[in-house]
CSV table of C-alpha atoms in Angstrom, one decimal:
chain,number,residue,atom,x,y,z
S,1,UNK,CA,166.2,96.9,81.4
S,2,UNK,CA,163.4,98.3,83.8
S,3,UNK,CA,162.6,95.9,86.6
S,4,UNK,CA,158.9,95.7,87.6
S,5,UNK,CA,159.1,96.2,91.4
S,6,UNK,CA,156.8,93.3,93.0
S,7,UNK,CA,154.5,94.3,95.8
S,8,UNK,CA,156.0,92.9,99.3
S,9,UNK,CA,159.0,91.3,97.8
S,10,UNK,CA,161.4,92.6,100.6
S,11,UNK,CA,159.0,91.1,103.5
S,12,UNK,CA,158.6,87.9,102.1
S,13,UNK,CA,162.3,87.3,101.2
S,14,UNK,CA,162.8,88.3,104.7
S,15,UNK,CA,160.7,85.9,105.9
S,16,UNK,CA,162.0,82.8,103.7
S,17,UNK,CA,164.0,80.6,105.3
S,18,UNK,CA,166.3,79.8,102.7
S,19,UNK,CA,167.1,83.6,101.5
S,20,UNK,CA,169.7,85.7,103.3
S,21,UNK,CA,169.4,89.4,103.5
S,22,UNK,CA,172.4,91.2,103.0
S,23,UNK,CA,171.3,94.5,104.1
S,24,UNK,CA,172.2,95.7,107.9
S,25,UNK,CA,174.4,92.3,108.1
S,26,UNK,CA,177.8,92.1,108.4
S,27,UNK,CA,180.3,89.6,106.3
S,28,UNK,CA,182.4,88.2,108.3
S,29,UNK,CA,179.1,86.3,110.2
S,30,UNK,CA,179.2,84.2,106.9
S,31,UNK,CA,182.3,84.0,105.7
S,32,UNK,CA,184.0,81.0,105.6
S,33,UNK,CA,181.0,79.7,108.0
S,34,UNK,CA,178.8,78.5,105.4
S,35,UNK,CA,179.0,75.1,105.6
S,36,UNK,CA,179.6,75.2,109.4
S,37,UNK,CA,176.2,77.8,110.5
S,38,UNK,CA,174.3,77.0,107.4
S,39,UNK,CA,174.6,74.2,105.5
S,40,UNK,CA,176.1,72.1,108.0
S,41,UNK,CA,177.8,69.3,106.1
S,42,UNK,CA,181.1,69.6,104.4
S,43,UNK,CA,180.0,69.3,100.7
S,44,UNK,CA,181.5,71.5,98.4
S,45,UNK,CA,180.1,74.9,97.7
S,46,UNK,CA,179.2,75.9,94.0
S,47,UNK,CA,177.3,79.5,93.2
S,48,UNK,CA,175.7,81.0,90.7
S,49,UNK,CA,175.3,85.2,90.5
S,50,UNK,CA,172.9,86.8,88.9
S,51,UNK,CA,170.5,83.5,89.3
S,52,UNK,CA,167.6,85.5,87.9
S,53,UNK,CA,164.3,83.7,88.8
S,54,UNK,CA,166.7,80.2,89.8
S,55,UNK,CA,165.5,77.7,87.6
S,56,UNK,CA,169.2,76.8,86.4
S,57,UNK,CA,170.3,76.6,89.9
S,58,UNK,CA,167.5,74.6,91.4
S,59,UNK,CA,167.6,72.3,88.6
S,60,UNK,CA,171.1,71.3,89.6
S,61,UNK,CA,170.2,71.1,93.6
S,62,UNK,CA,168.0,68.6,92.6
S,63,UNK,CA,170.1,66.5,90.8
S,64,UNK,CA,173.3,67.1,93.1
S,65,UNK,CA,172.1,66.7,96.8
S,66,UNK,CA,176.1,66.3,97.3
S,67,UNK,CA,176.6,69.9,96.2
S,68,UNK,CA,175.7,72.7,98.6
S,69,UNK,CA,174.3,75.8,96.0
S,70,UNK,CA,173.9,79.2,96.8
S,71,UNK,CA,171.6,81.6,93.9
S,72,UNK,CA,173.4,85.1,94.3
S,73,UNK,CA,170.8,88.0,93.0
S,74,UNK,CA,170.8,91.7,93.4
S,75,UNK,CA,167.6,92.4,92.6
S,76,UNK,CA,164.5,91.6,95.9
S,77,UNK,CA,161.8,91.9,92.7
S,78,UNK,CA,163.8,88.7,90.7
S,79,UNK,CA,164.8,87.3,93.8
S,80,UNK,CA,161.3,86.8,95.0
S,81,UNK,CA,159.8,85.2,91.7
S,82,UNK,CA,162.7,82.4,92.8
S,83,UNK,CA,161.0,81.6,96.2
S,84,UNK,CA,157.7,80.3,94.9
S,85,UNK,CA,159.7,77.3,92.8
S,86,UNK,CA,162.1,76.5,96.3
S,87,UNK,CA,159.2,75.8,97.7
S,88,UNK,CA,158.7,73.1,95.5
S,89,UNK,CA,162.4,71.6,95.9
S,90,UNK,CA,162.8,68.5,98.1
S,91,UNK,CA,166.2,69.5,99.1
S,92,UNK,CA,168.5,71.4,101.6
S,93,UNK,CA,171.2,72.4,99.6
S,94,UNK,CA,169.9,75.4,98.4
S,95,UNK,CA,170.2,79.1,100.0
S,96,UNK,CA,169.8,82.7,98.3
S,97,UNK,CA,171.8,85.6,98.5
S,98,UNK,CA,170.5,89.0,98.0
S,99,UNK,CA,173.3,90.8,97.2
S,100,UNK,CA,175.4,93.2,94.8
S,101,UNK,CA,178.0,90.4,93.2
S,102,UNK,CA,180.8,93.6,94.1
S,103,UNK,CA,180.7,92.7,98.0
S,104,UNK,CA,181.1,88.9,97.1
S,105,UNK,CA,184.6,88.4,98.6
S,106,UNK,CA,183.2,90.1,101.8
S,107,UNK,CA,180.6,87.0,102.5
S,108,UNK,CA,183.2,84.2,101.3
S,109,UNK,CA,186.4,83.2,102.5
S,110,UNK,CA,189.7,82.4,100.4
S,111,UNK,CA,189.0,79.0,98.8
S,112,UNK,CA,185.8,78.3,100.5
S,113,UNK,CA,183.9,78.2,96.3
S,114,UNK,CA,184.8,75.6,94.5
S,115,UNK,CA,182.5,76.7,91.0
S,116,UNK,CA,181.1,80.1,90.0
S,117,UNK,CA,178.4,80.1,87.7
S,118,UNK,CA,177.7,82.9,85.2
S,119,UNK,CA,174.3,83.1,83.2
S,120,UNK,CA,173.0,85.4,80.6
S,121,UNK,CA,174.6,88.5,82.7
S,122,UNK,CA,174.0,91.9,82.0
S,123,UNK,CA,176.0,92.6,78.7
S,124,UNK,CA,176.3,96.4,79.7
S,125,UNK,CA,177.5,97.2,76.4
S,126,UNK,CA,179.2,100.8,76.8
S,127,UNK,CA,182.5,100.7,76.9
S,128,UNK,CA,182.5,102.8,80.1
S,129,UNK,CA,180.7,100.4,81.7
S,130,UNK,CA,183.2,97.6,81.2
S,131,UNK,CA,184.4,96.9,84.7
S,132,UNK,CA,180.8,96.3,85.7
S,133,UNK,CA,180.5,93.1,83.5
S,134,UNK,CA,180.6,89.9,85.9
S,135,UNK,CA,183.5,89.0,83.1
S,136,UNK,CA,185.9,91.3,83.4
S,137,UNK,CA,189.1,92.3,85.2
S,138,UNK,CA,187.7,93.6,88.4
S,139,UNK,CA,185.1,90.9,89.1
S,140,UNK,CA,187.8,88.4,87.9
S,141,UNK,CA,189.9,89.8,90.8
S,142,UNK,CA,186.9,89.1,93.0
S,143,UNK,CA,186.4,85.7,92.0
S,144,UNK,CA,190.1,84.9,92.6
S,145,UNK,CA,189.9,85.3,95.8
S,146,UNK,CA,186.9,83.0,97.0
S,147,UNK,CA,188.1,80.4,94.4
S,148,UNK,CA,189.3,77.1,95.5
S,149,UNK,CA,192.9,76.0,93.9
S,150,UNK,CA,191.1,73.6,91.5
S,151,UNK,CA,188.0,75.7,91.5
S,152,UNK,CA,186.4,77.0,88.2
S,153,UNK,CA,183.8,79.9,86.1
S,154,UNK,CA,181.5,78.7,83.7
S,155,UNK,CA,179.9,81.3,81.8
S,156,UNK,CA,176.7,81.3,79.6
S,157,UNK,CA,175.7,83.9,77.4
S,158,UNK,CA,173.8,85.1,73.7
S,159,UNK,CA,175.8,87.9,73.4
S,160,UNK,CA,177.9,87.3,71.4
S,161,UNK,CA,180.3,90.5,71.9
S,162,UNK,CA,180.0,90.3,75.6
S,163,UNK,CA,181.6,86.8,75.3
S,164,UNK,CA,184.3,87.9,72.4
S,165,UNK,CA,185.6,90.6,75.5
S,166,UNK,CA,185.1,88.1,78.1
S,167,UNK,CA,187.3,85.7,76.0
S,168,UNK,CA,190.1,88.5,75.7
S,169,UNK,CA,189.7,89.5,79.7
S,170,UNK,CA,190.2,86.0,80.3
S,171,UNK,CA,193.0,85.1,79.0
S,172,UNK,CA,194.7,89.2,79.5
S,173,UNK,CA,194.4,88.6,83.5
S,174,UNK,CA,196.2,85.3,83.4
S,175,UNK,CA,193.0,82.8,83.7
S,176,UNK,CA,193.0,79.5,81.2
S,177,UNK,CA,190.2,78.9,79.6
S,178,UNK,CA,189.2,75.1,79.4
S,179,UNK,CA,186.8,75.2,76.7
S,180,UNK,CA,184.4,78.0,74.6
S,181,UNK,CA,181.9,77.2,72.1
S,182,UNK,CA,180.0,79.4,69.9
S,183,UNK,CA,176.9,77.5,69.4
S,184,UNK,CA,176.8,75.4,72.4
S,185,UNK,CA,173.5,73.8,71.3
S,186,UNK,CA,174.4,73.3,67.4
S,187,UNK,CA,173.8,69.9,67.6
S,188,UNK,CA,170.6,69.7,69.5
S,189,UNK,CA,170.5,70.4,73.7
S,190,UNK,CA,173.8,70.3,74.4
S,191,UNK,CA,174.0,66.9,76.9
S,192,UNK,CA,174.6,67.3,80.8
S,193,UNK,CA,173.6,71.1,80.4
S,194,UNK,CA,170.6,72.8,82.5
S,195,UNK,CA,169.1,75.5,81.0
S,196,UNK,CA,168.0,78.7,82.7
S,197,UNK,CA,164.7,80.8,81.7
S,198,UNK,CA,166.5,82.4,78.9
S,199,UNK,CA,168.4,80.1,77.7
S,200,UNK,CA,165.7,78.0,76.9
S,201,UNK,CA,163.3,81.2,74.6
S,202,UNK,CA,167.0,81.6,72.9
S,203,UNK,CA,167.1,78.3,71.9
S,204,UNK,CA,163.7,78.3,70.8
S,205,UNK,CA,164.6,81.4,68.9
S,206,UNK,CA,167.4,79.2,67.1
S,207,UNK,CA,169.8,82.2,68.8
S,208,UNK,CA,173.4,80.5,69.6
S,209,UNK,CA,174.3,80.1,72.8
S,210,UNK,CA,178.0,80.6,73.6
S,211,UNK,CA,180.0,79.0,76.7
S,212,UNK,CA,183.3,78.6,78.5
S,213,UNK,CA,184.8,77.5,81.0
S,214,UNK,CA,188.4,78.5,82.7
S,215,UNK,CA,190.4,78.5,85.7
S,216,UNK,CA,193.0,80.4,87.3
């Protein structure tokens, strides 16, 4: 899919407070520092990549001020369309990330995540392309090692091959998976569940939404 580029979207997540520019920084100033330098509490540390314009993860800042969240996107022309709605957020626990999800065990220590959220990602549907989906093998590996020992993945998604392969992946690399559904919202909203931006049209669509949930 072709991203519109936004006008100014590099200055102004530059000048946000509560976004962190990746580029010319080095990881080890974050790193196991996040809740020492920039959160400065000891909560624990949930994040979600690919956040897209944030409206998952800000609804659950909101309603978890115990939580410390961090919205991981590659992309300054989402990234930016998040910025306008944290302004609106009464909260602290909330930082972005503008970053490639394939340097994510640079900027986090060994344990130092306890959940990693997974949204809608890009299904990238050739099977060339198969190491670059945030389910498999490789970005499995990543996850492992900013995991904490209890820690866990929740992943969300429509499409309905990319979580067939994502099921497989799981359990080929060793992970358990918790839970899976293949119509999460069968019986109405599914309870205690935020929906994101897409989410919500492909439930409105009557598309079924698939999700799981595993561990190491």
């Amino acid at each position: 899919m072709r991203l519109r580029n936004v006008k100014g979207s590099q200055e102004k997540i530059l000048e946000n407070p509560y976004t962190i520019q990746t580029d010319g920084t080095n990881g080890e100033d974050y790193k196991g520092l996040w809740n020492k330098n920039i959160f400065k509490n000891d909560n624990p540390i949930h994040i979600e990549i690919g956040m897209g314009k944030g409206q998952f993860i800000m609804g659950l800042a909101a309603e978890n001020p115990d939580i410390n969240y961090i919205g991981i996107e590659k992309y300054s022309s989402v990234l930016v369309r998040a910025l306008d709605k944290r302004e609106s957020l009464e909260t602290d626990n909330l930082m972005f990330l503008r970053m490639d999800a394939e340097d994510i065990a640079e900027y986090f220590a060994p344990g130092e995540v306890s959940r990693i959220y997974l949204n809608f990602s890009d299904p990238w549907p050739k099977d060339r392309h198969a190491k670059r989906r945030l389910t498999s093998s490789q970005f499995l590996a990543r996850y492992d090692k900013i995991l904490a020992k209890d820690g866990h993945i929740q992943f969300k998604t429509d499409n309905r091959p990319l979580f067939d392969f994502s099921l497989e992946e799981i359990k080929d690399t060793g992970w358990t998976i918790d839970m899976y559904d293949f119509n999460l919202h069968k019986n109405g909203p599914a309870k205690d569940n935020i929906m994101t931006e897409y989410e919500e049209k492909f439930f409105n669509q009557g598309k079924p939404i698939c999700k799981l949930i595993c561990h190491r």
